[in-house]
Short mmCIF file of C-alpha atoms in Angstrom, two decimals:
data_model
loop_
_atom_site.label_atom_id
_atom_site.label_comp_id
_atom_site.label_asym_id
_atom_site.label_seq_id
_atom_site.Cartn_x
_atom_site.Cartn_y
_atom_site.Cartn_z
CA UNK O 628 47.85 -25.54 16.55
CA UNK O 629 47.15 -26.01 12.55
CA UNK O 630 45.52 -29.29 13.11
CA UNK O 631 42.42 -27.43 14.43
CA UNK O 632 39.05 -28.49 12.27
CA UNK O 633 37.75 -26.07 10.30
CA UNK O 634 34.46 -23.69 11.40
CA UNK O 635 31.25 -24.37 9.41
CA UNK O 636 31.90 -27.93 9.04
CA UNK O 637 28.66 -29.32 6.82
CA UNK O 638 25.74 -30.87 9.17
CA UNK O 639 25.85 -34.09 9.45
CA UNK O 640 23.51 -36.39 7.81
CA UNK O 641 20.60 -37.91 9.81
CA UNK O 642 21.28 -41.27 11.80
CA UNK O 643 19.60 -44.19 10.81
CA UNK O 644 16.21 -45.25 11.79
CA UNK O 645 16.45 -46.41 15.20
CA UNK O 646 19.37 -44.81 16.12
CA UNK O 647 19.18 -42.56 18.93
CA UNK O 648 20.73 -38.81 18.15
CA UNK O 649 21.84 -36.53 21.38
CA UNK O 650 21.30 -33.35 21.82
CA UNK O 651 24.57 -32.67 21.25
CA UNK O 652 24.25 -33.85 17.55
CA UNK O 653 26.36 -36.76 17.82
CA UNK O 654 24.95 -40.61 17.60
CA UNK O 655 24.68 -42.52 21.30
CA UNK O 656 27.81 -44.82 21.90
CA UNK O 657 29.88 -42.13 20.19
CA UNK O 658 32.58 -41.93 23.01
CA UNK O 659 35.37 -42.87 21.28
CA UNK O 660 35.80 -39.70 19.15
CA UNK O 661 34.97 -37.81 22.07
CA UNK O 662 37.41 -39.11 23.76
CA UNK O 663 39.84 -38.68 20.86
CA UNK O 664 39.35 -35.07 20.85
CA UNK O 665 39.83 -34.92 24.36
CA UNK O 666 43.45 -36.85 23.84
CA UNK O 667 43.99 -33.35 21.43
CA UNK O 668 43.08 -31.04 23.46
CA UNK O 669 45.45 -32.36 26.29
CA UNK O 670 48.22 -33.02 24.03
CA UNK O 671 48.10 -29.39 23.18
CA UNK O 672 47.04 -28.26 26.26
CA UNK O 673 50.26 -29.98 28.27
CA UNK O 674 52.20 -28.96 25.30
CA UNK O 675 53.62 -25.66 26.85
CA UNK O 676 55.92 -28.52 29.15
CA UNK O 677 57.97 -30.17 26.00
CA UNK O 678 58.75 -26.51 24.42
CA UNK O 679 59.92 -24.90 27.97
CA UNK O 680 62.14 -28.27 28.56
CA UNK O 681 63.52 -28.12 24.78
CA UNK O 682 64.42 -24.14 25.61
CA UNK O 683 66.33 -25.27 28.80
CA UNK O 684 68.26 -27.73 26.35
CA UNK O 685 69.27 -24.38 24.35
CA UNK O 686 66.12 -24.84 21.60
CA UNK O 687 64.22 -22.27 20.89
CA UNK O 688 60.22 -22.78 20.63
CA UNK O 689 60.27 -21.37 17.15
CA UNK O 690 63.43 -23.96 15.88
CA UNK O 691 61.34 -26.66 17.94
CA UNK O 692 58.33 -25.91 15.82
CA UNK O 693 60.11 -25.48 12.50
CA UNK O 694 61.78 -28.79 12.98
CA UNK O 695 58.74 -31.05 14.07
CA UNK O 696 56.47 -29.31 10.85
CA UNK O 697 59.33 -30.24 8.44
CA UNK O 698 59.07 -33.74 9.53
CA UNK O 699 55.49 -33.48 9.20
CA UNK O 700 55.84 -32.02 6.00
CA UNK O 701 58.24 -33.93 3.97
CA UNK O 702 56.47 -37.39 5.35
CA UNK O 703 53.31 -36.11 3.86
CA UNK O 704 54.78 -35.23 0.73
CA UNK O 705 56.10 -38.94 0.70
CA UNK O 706 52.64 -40.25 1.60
CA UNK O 707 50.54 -37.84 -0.34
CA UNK O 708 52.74 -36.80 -3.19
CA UNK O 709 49.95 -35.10 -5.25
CA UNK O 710 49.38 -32.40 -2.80
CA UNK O 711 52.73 -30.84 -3.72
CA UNK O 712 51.88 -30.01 -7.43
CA UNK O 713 48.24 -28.32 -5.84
CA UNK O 714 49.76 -26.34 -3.04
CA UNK O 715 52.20 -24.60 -5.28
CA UNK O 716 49.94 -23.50 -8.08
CA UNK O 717 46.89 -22.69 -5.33
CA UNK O 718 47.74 -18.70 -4.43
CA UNK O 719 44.32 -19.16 -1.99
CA UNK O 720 47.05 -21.85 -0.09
CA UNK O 721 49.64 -19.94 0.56
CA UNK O 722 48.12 -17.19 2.64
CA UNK O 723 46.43 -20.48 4.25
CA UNK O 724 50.01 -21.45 5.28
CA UNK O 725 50.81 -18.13 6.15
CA UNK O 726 48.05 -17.72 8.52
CA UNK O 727 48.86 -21.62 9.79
CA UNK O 728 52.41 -20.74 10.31
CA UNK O 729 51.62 -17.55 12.35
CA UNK O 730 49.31 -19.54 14.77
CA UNK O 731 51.79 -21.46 15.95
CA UNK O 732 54.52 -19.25 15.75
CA UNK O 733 52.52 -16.67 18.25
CA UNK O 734 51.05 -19.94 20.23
CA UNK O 735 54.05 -22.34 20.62
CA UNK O 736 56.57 -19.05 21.04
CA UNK O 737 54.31 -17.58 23.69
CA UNK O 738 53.36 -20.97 25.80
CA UNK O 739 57.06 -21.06 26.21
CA UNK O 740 58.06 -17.75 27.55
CA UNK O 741 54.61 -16.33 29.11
CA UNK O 742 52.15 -16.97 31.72
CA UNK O 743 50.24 -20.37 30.12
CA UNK O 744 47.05 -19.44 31.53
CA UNK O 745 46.86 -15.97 30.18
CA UNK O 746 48.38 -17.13 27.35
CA UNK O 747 45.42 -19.70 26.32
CA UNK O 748 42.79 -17.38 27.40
CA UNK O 749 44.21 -14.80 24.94
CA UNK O 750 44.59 -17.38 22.31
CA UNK O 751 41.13 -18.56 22.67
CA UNK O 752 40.01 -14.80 21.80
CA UNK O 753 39.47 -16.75 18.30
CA UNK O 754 36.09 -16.77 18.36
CA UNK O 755 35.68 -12.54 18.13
CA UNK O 756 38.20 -12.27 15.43
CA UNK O 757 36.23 -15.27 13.54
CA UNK O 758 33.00 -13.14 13.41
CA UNK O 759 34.87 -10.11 11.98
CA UNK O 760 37.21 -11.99 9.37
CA UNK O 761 33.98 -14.08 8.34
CA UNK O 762 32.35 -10.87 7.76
CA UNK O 763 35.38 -9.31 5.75
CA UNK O 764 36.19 -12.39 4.15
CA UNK O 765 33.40 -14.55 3.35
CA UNK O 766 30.77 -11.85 3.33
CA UNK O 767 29.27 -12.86 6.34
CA UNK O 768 27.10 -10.16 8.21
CA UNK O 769 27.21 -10.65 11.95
CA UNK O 770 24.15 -11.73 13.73
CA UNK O 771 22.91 -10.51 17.36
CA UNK O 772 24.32 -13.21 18.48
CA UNK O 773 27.58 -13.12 16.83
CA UNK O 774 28.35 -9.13 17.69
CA UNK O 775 26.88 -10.64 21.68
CA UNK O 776 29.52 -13.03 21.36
CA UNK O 777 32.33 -10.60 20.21
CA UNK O 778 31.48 -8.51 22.96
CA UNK O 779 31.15 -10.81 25.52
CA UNK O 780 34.90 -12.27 24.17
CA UNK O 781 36.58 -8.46 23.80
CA UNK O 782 35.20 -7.73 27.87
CA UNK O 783 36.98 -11.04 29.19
CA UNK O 784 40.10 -10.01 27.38
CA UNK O 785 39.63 -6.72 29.57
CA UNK O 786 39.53 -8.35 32.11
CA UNK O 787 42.56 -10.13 31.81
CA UNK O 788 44.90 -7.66 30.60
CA UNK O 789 44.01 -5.43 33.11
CA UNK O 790 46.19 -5.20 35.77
CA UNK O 791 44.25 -3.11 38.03
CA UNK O 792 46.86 0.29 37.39
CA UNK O 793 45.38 3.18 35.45
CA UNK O 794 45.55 3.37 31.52
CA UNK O 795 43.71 1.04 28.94
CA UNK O 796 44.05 -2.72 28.99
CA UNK O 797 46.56 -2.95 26.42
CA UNK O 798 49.19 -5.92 26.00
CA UNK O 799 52.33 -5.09 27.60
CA UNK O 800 54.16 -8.33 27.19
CA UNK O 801 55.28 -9.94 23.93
CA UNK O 802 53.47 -13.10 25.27
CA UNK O 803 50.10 -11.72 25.41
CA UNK O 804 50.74 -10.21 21.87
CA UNK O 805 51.92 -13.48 20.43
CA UNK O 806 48.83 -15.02 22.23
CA UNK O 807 46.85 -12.60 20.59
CA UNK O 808 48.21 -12.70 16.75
CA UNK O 809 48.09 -16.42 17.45
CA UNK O 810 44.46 -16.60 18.57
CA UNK O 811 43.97 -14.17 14.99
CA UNK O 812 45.69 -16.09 13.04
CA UNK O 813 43.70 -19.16 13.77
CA UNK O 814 40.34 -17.44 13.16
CA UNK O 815 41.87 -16.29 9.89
CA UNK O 816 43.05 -20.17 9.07
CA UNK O 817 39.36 -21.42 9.71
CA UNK O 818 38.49 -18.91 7.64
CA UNK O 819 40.58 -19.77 4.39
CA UNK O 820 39.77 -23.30 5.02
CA UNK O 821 36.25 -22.64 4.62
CA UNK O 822 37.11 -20.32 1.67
CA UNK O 823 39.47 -22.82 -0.13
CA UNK O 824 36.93 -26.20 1.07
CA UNK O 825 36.86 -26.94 -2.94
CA UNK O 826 40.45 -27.40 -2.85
CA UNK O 827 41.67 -31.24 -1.84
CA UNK O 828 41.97 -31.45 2.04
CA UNK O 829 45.75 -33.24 1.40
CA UNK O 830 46.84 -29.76 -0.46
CA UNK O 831 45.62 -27.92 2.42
CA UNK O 832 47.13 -29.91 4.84
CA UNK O 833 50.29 -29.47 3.35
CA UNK O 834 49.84 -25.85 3.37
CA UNK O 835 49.27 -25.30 6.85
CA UNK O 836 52.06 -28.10 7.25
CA UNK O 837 54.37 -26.20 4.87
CA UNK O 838 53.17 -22.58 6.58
CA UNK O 839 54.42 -23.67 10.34
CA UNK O 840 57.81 -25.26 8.91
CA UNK O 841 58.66 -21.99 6.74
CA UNK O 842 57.24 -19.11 9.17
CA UNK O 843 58.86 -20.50 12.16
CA UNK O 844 62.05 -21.33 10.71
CA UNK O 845 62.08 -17.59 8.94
CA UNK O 846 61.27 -15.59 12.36
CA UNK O 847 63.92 -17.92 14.12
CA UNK O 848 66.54 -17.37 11.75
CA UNK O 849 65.49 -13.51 11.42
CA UNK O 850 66.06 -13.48 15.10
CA UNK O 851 69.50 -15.20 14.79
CA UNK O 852 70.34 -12.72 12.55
CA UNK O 853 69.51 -9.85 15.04
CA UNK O 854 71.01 -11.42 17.96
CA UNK O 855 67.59 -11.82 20.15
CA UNK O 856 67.36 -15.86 19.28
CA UNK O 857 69.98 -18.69 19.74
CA UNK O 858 71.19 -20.82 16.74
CA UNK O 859 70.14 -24.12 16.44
CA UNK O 860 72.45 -25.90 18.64
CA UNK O 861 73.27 -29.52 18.69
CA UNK O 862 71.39 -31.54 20.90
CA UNK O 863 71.95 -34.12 23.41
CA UNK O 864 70.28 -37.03 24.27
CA UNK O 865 67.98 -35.67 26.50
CA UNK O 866 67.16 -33.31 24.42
CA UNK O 867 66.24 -35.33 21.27
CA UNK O 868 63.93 -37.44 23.49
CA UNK O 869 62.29 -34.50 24.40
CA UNK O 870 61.82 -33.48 20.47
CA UNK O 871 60.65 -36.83 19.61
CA UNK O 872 57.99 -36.80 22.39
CA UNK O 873 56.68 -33.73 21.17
CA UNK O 874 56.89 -35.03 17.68
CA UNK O 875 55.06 -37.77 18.83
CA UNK O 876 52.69 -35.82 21.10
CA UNK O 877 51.66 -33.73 17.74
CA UNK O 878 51.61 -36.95 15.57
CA UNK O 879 48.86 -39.02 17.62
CA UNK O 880 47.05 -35.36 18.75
CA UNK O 881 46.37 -34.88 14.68
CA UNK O 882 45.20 -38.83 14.09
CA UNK O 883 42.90 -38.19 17.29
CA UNK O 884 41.59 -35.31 15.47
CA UNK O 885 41.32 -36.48 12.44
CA UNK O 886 39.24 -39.20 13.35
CA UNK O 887 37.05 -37.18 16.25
CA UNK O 888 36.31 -34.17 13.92
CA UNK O 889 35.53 -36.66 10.92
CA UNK O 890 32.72 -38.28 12.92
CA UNK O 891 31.33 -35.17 15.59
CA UNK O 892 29.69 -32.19 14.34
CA UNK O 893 31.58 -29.17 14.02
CA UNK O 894 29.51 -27.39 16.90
CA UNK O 895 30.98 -31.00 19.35
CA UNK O 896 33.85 -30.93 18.08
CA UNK O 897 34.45 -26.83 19.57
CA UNK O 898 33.03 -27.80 22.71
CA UNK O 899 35.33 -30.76 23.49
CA UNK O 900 38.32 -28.91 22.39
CA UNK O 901 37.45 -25.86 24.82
CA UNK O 902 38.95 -28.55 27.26
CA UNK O 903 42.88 -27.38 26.14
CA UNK O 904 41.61 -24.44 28.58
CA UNK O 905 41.19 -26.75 31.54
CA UNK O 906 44.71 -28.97 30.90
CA UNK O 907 46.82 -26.00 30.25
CA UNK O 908 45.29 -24.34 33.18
CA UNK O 909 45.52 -27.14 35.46
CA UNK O 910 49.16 -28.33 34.26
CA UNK O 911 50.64 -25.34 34.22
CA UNK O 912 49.31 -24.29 38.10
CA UNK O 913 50.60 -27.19 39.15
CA UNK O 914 53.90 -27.13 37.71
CA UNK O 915 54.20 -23.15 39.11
CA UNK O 916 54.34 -22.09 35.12
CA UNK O 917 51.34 -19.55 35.58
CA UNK O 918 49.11 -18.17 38.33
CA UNK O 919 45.34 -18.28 38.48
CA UNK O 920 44.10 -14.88 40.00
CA UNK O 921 40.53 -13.98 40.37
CA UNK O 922 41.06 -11.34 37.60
CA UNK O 923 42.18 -13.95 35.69
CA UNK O 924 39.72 -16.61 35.93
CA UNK O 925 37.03 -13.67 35.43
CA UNK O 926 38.19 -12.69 32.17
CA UNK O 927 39.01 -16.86 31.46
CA UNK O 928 35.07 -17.35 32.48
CA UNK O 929 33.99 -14.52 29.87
CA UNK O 930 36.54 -15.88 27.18
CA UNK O 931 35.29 -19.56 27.66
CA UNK O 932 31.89 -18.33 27.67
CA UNK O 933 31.68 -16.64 24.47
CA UNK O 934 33.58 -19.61 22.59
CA UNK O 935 31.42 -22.13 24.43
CA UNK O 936 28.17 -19.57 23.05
CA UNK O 937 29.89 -20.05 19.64
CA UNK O 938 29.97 -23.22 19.33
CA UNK O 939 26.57 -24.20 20.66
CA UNK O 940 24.06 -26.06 18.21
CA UNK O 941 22.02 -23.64 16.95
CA UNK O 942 18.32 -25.14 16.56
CA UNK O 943 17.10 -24.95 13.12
CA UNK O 944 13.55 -25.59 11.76
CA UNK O 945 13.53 -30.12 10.83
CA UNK O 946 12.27 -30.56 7.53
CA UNK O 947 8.47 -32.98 7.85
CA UNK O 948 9.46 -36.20 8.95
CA UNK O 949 12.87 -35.64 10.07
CA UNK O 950 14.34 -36.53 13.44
CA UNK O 951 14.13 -34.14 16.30
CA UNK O 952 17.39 -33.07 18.10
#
């Protein structure tokens, strides 16, 4: 979940004359990084299936996760070897890969063990927590809009959590709470990226490689210690073909990202990616890993609804001869 683009991406220059701009902000004929996102979000989505089959091999989400990022890490140290040298003198970068590494620590952990649907839903709470960290943070003052959308976000988590008893719709579940510091903790990532954007984009990918190697590793080993998570155990050959799909998965989801985000605005690129919702939703209803109740798919609807609100092009005044959107 660290490969996510950051929020306030710059606008994208102009197209050239005679090239025909959508609505959406994107250039016409621009399906193929639509389509890449679309590969990310359902690599992510579906990606709930690889981590429950490595835990029935004996490996635990976290020690999946810690694994796959240290690959990750050390071949982009290889590739990128001046990132190394930045990341550890940047203090701004390690609270990036702290926030990184608690994303998908609370996201990977809880798609494994909870109910995927809520699970998602919960996670995609990001867009509330981004208003109030971008306020905190980067000095931001909420809009109308923005405190709309926070609302609109906090009443479909309501409505999800509730489980139609008495009392206040709390979590009661360490999935929904790991969905939850997951969903914060990728708010708070967008966040630092935009914070730390004068910093080289290799350093910070390192970081939030760096951050989901170390945090998951730590928390799995704490757990070890305390008797609540299994050891590493040595794995079969089922099971490394399972690790090396998801490996792979995560490999070609980041290169479709990379090259969808790079060429989309930032406001597309949000949209598309609200699609994770419909795979994991779909996938995991199928395969009997969650169950879609009309409380549910209320609180999904308001959820969806204030991310989709949030990452809607916002018209702005075009400068004299410009091109209308």
């Amino acid at each position: 979940m660290v490969d996510r683009p950051a929020l306030g991406r710059p606008k994208p220059a102009a197209p050239p004359p005679g090239v025909r701009r959508s609505r959406w902000g994107h250039q016409s004929g621009k399906l193929a990084p639509v389509a890449a996102l679309v590969l990310n979000a359902f690599v992510w989505g579906c990606s709930w299936w690889p981590f429950r089959a490595l835990a029935n091999e004996g490996v635990h989400a976290l020690w999946s996760t810690s694994l796959i990022y240290l690959v990750a890490f050390v071949g982009f140290v290889l590739l990128r070897p001046s990132a190394l040298p930045e990341l550890l003198r940047t203090p701004g970068l390690w609270l990036l890969a702290a926030a990184a590494g608690m994303t998908n620590v609370g996201f990977n952990w809880a798609v494994s063990i909870g109910d995927v649907v809520r699970v998602v839903l919960l996670f995609y709470l990001m867009p509330a927590w981004s208003v109030l960290l971008a306020w905190w943070i980067l000095g931001e003052r909420p809009s109308g809009a923005g405190l709309g959308r926070l609302l609109l976000a906090l009443a479909g988590v309501a409505t999800v959590l509730d489980t139609g008893g008495t009392g206040l719709p709390f979590p009661r579940a360490l999935p929904e709470w790991l969905a939850l510091a997951g969903g914060f903790s990728f708010a708070l990532t967008n966040v630092l990226l935009r914070r730390l954007r004068h910093v080289t984009a290799g350093s910070r990918v390192l970081a939030m490689f760096g951050g989901g190697m170390l945090l998951a590793g730590a928390v799995a080993w704490t757990g070890v210690q305390q008797g609540s998570i299994a050891p590493l155990p040595l794995l079969g050959t089922h099971g490394w073909l399972l690790a090396v799909l998801l490996a792979a998965g995560f490999l070609v989801a980041n290169l479709g990202l990379q090259y969808g985000a790079s060429r989309l605005p930032a406001h597309t690129t949000a949209l598309v990616m609200l699609s994770e919702v419909v795979f994991a939703s779909f996938s995991s209803v199928a395969l009997g890993a969650a169950q879609l109740t009309p409380r549910t798919l209320a609180g999904g609807l308001l959820i969806v609804a204030a991310a989709a609100w949030s990452a809607w092009p916002r018209r702005e005044a075009a400068a004299p001869g410009a091109p209308q959107a």
